[in-house]
């Protein structure tokens, strides 16, 4: 299942804004004897993050309500005085969910570099389960209701459209109150290996069909191998419970 375009747009926009956005306008000084940066610097960094996320979201089609929370530095740290500390996004970091923000001293007695825990929440529409669901159960429209959920709470994207989960199978046991995510559902098996199927091939102005036997289990929308009546092995896409479409 492909990631939701809305979610992909949200992640890209926020990551880009935070990666390229300006550092806090005012330079903050870190005390020489403290295990923590000053409250003023934390407030400035919080403002920087909030502003970057807000700007990214204002240009984003996804209706997400963003929240950014800054954690605390390691209490064992002893940082040299610094007159200018720049926040930055570490290479490979994903500013989504629990992550970290880099802080580096660019002017001062010591050129140090530390990481500050950050949590980025993105609240948006989701499908939330009414009750517990057993692994392997086929989901119906009555199994979930629309509600707001944190898209960034887990790595797997939420499913935003009913068509993405109604009729799908629960890939594992699910708990009431969970927002449905792409990793939680999978397509139902249409037929087992050895099942007789009808193979169709279409072209401009024509359609041909013949009988075949499935060599591998078939899942709607997924590739499957079939054995034609003449013994030839072909690859096609499962259309429904008895039909496989061959590419032309």
Coordinates of C-alpha atoms in Angstrom, one line a residue:
X1 CA 0.0 0.0 0.0
X2 CA 1.4 3.4 -1.0
X3 CA 1.8 6.1 1.6
X4 CA -1.0 8.7 1.7
X5 CA -0.2 11.7 -0.5
X6 CA -1.4 14.0 2.3
X7 CA 0.9 12.4 4.8
X8 CA 3.9 12.4 2.4
X9 CA 3.3 16.1 1.7
X10 CA 3.1 16.9 5.4
X11 CA 6.3 15.1 6.3
X12 CA 8.3 16.6 3.4
X13 CA 7.1 20.2 4.0
X14 CA 7.8 20.1 7.7
X15 CA 11.2 18.5 7.3
X16 CA 12.2 21.0 4.6
X17 CA 11.0 24.0 6.6
X18 CA 12.9 22.8 9.8
X19 CA 16.0 21.9 7.9
X20 CA 16.3 25.2 6.0
X21 CA 14.5 27.6 8.3
X22 CA 16.3 30.4 10.1
X23 CA 18.0 30.0 13.5
X24 CA 16.6 31.8 16.5
X25 CA 16.8 35.6 15.9
X26 CA 18.5 36.3 19.2
X27 CA 21.8 34.6 20.2
X28 CA 21.6 32.8 23.5
X29 CA 24.4 32.2 25.9
X30 CA 24.9 28.8 27.6
X31 CA 26.2 29.0 31.2
X32 CA 29.7 27.6 31.9
X33 CA 28.6 25.7 35.0
X34 CA 25.2 24.4 34.0
X35 CA 24.1 21.0 32.8
X36 CA 21.2 22.8 31.0
X37 CA 21.0 25.5 28.5
X38 CA 19.2 28.7 29.7
X39 CA 15.4 28.8 29.8
X40 CA 15.6 31.7 27.4
X41 CA 17.4 29.6 24.8
X42 CA 14.9 26.7 25.2
X43 CA 12.0 29.2 24.7
X44 CA 13.8 30.7 21.6
X45 CA 14.3 27.2 20.2
X46 CA 10.7 26.3 20.9
X47 CA 9.6 29.4 19.1
X48 CA 11.8 28.6 16.2
X49 CA 10.3 25.1 15.9
X50 CA 6.7 26.3 16.3
X51 CA 7.2 29.0 13.7
X52 CA 8.8 26.6 11.2
X53 CA 6.0 24.0 11.6
X54 CA 3.3 26.7 11.4
X55 CA 4.7 28.0 8.1
X56 CA 5.1 24.6 6.7
X57 CA 1.6 23.6 7.6
X58 CA 0.0 26.8 6.2
X59 CA 1.2 25.8 2.8
X60 CA 0.2 22.2 3.2
X61 CA -3.1 20.7 1.9
X62 CA -3.2 18.2 4.8
X63 CA -5.6 19.4 7.5
X64 CA -3.2 18.7 10.4
X65 CA -2.9 20.4 13.8
X66 CA 0.7 20.5 14.7
X67 CA 2.2 20.4 18.2
X68 CA 6.0 20.6 19.0
X69 CA 7.4 19.8 22.4
X70 CA 11.1 20.1 23.4
X71 CA 12.6 17.7 25.9
X72 CA 15.7 18.2 28.2
X73 CA 19.4 17.8 27.5
X74 CA 21.4 15.1 29.3
X75 CA 21.8 16.3 32.9
X76 CA 25.4 15.2 32.9
X77 CA 26.4 17.7 30.2
X78 CA 28.7 20.6 31.1
X79 CA 28.7 23.0 28.2
X80 CA 31.3 25.8 27.7
X81 CA 30.0 29.4 27.4
X82 CA 28.6 30.1 23.9
X83 CA 27.4 33.4 22.5
X84 CA 25.7 31.8 19.5
X85 CA 24.0 28.5 19.4
X86 CA 22.4 27.3 16.1
X87 CA 19.7 24.6 15.9
X88 CA 19.8 22.2 13.0
X89 CA 18.3 19.0 11.7
X90 CA 20.7 16.1 12.0
X91 CA 21.5 14.2 8.8
X92 CA 19.0 11.3 8.4
X93 CA 16.7 12.7 11.1
X94 CA 13.0 12.7 10.5
X95 CA 11.2 15.5 12.3
X96 CA 8.1 13.5 12.8
X97 CA 7.1 11.9 16.1
X98 CA 9.9 11.4 18.6
X99 CA 13.1 12.8 17.1
X100 CA 16.0 15.1 18.0
X101 CA 17.2 18.6 17.1
X102 CA 20.9 19.4 16.9
X103 CA 22.4 22.3 18.8
X104 CA 25.9 23.5 17.9
X105 CA 28.0 26.3 19.3
X106 CA 29.4 28.6 16.5
X107 CA 30.8 31.4 18.7
X108 CA 32.3 30.8 22.1
X109 CA 35.1 29.2 24.1
X110 CA 34.2 25.7 22.9
X111 CA 32.7 24.5 19.7
X112 CA 30.4 21.9 21.1
X113 CA 27.5 19.9 19.5
X114 CA 24.6 18.3 21.4
X115 CA 21.2 16.9 20.6
X116 CA 17.9 18.0 22.1
X117 CA 15.0 15.5 22.2
X118 CA 11.9 16.8 20.3
X119 CA 8.5 15.4 19.8
X120 CA 6.4 16.5 16.8
X121 CA 2.8 15.6 16.8
X122 CA 0.5 15.9 13.9
X123 CA -3.2 15.6 14.6
X124 CA -5.6 15.0 11.7
X125 CA -8.6 12.9 10.6
X126 CA -8.2 9.2 11.0
X127 CA -10.3 6.0 11.3
X128 CA -10.3 4.8 14.9
X129 CA -11.4 1.3 15.8
X130 CA -14.6 0.8 17.8
X131 CA -13.6 -2.5 19.3
X132 CA -10.7 -5.0 19.4
X133 CA -10.1 -6.9 16.2
X134 CA -8.6 -10.4 15.9
X135 CA -5.8 -10.9 13.4
X136 CA -7.1 -12.2 10.1
X137 CA -10.5 -10.7 10.5
X138 CA -12.0 -8.9 7.5
X139 CA -12.7 -5.3 8.4
X140 CA -16.2 -3.8 7.7
X141 CA -17.4 -0.2 7.7
X142 CA -18.8 -0.7 11.2
X143 CA -15.4 -1.5 12.7
X144 CA -14.1 2.1 12.8
X145 CA -15.3 5.7 13.1
X146 CA -13.7 9.0 12.0
X147 CA -11.9 10.9 14.8
X148 CA -8.8 13.0 15.3
X149 CA -5.5 11.1 15.9
X150 CA -1.8 11.8 16.0
X151 CA -0.4 10.8 12.6
X152 CA 3.1 11.0 13.9
X153 CA 2.7 8.6 16.9
X154 CA 3.9 5.7 14.8
X155 CA 6.1 5.3 11.7
X156 CA 3.3 3.7 9.6
X157 CA 1.1 6.2 7.8
X158 CA -2.6 6.4 8.8
X159 CA -5.3 5.4 6.3
X160 CA -7.4 8.4 5.5
X161 CA -9.9 6.9 3.2
X162 CA -12.4 4.1 3.9
X163 CA -11.6 2.4 0.7
X164 CA -8.1 1.8 2.0
X165 CA -9.3 -0.5 4.8
X166 CA -12.9 -1.6 4.3
X167 CA -12.8 -5.2 3.1
X168 CA -9.1 -5.5 4.1
X169 CA -7.8 -8.1 6.6
X170 CA -6.3 -7.2 10.0
X171 CA -2.6 -8.1 9.7
X172 CA -2.3 -8.4 13.5
X173 CA -4.5 -8.2 16.6
X174 CA -5.8 -4.6 16.9
X175 CA -7.0 -2.7 20.0
X176 CA -10.1 -0.5 20.3
X177 CA -9.1 3.2 20.1
X178 CA -6.2 2.6 17.7
X179 CA -6.2 4.7 14.5
X180 CA -5.9 2.4 11.5
X181 CA -2.5 2.5 9.8
X182 CA -1.3 1.0 6.6
X183 CA 0.8 -1.6 8.4
X184 CA -2.3 -2.9 10.3
X185 CA -4.2 -4.0 7.2
X186 CA -3.6 -6.1 4.1
X187 CA -5.6 -7.2 1.1
X188 CA -7.7 -10.3 1.6
X189 CA -6.8 -13.5 -0.3
X190 CA -9.0 -13.9 -3.4
X191 CA -8.1 -17.6 -4.1
X192 CA -5.6 -20.3 -3.2
X193 CA -3.0 -21.9 -5.3
X194 CA -4.5 -24.6 -7.5
X195 CA -7.8 -22.7 -8.0
X196 CA -9.2 -22.6 -11.5
X197 CA -9.3 -19.0 -12.8
X198 CA -10.3 -17.1 -15.9
X199 CA -7.5 -15.2 -17.5
X200 CA -8.4 -12.1 -19.6
X201 CA -6.3 -9.9 -21.9
X202 CA -7.6 -6.6 -23.3
X203 CA -6.4 -4.4 -26.1
X204 CA -7.9 -1.6 -28.3
X205 CA -11.3 -2.9 -29.3
X206 CA -10.9 -6.6 -28.2
X207 CA -10.8 -8.9 -25.2
X208 CA -9.8 -12.5 -25.1
X209 CA -10.1 -15.0 -22.2
X210 CA -9.1 -18.5 -21.4
X211 CA -9.0 -20.9 -18.5
X212 CA -6.0 -21.3 -16.3
X213 CA -4.9 -22.6 -12.9
X214 CA -3.4 -20.4 -10.2
X215 CA 0.2 -21.4 -9.2
X216 CA 0.4 -19.0 -6.3
X217 CA -2.3 -17.6 -4.0
X218 CA -4.1 -14.6 -5.4
X219 CA -4.7 -11.2 -3.6
X220 CA -6.8 -8.6 -5.3
X221 CA -4.6 -6.0 -7.0
X222 CA -1.4 -8.1 -6.5
X223 CA 0.7 -10.1 -9.0
X224 CA 0.0 -13.8 -9.4
X225 CA 1.4 -16.7 -11.5
X226 CA -0.9 -18.9 -13.5
X227 CA -0.6 -22.0 -15.7
X228 CA -2.4 -21.7 -19.0
X229 CA -4.2 -24.6 -20.7
X230 CA -1.2 -25.2 -23.0
X231 CA 1.1 -25.4 -20.0
X232 CA 2.7 -22.0 -20.4
X233 CA 3.3 -20.0 -17.2
X234 CA 2.1 -16.4 -17.2
X235 CA 2.2 -13.5 -14.7
X236 CA -0.9 -11.4 -14.2
X237 CA -2.8 -9.2 -11.8
X238 CA -5.7 -10.5 -9.7
X239 CA -8.9 -8.7 -10.5
X240 CA -11.4 -10.5 -8.3
X241 CA -12.2 -14.0 -6.8
X242 CA -11.9 -15.8 -10.2
X243 CA -10.3 -13.4 -12.7
X244 CA -6.7 -12.6 -13.6
X245 CA -5.7 -9.9 -16.0
X246 CA -2.7 -10.4 -18.2
X247 CA -0.7 -7.3 -19.4
X248 CA -0.6 -6.7 -23.2

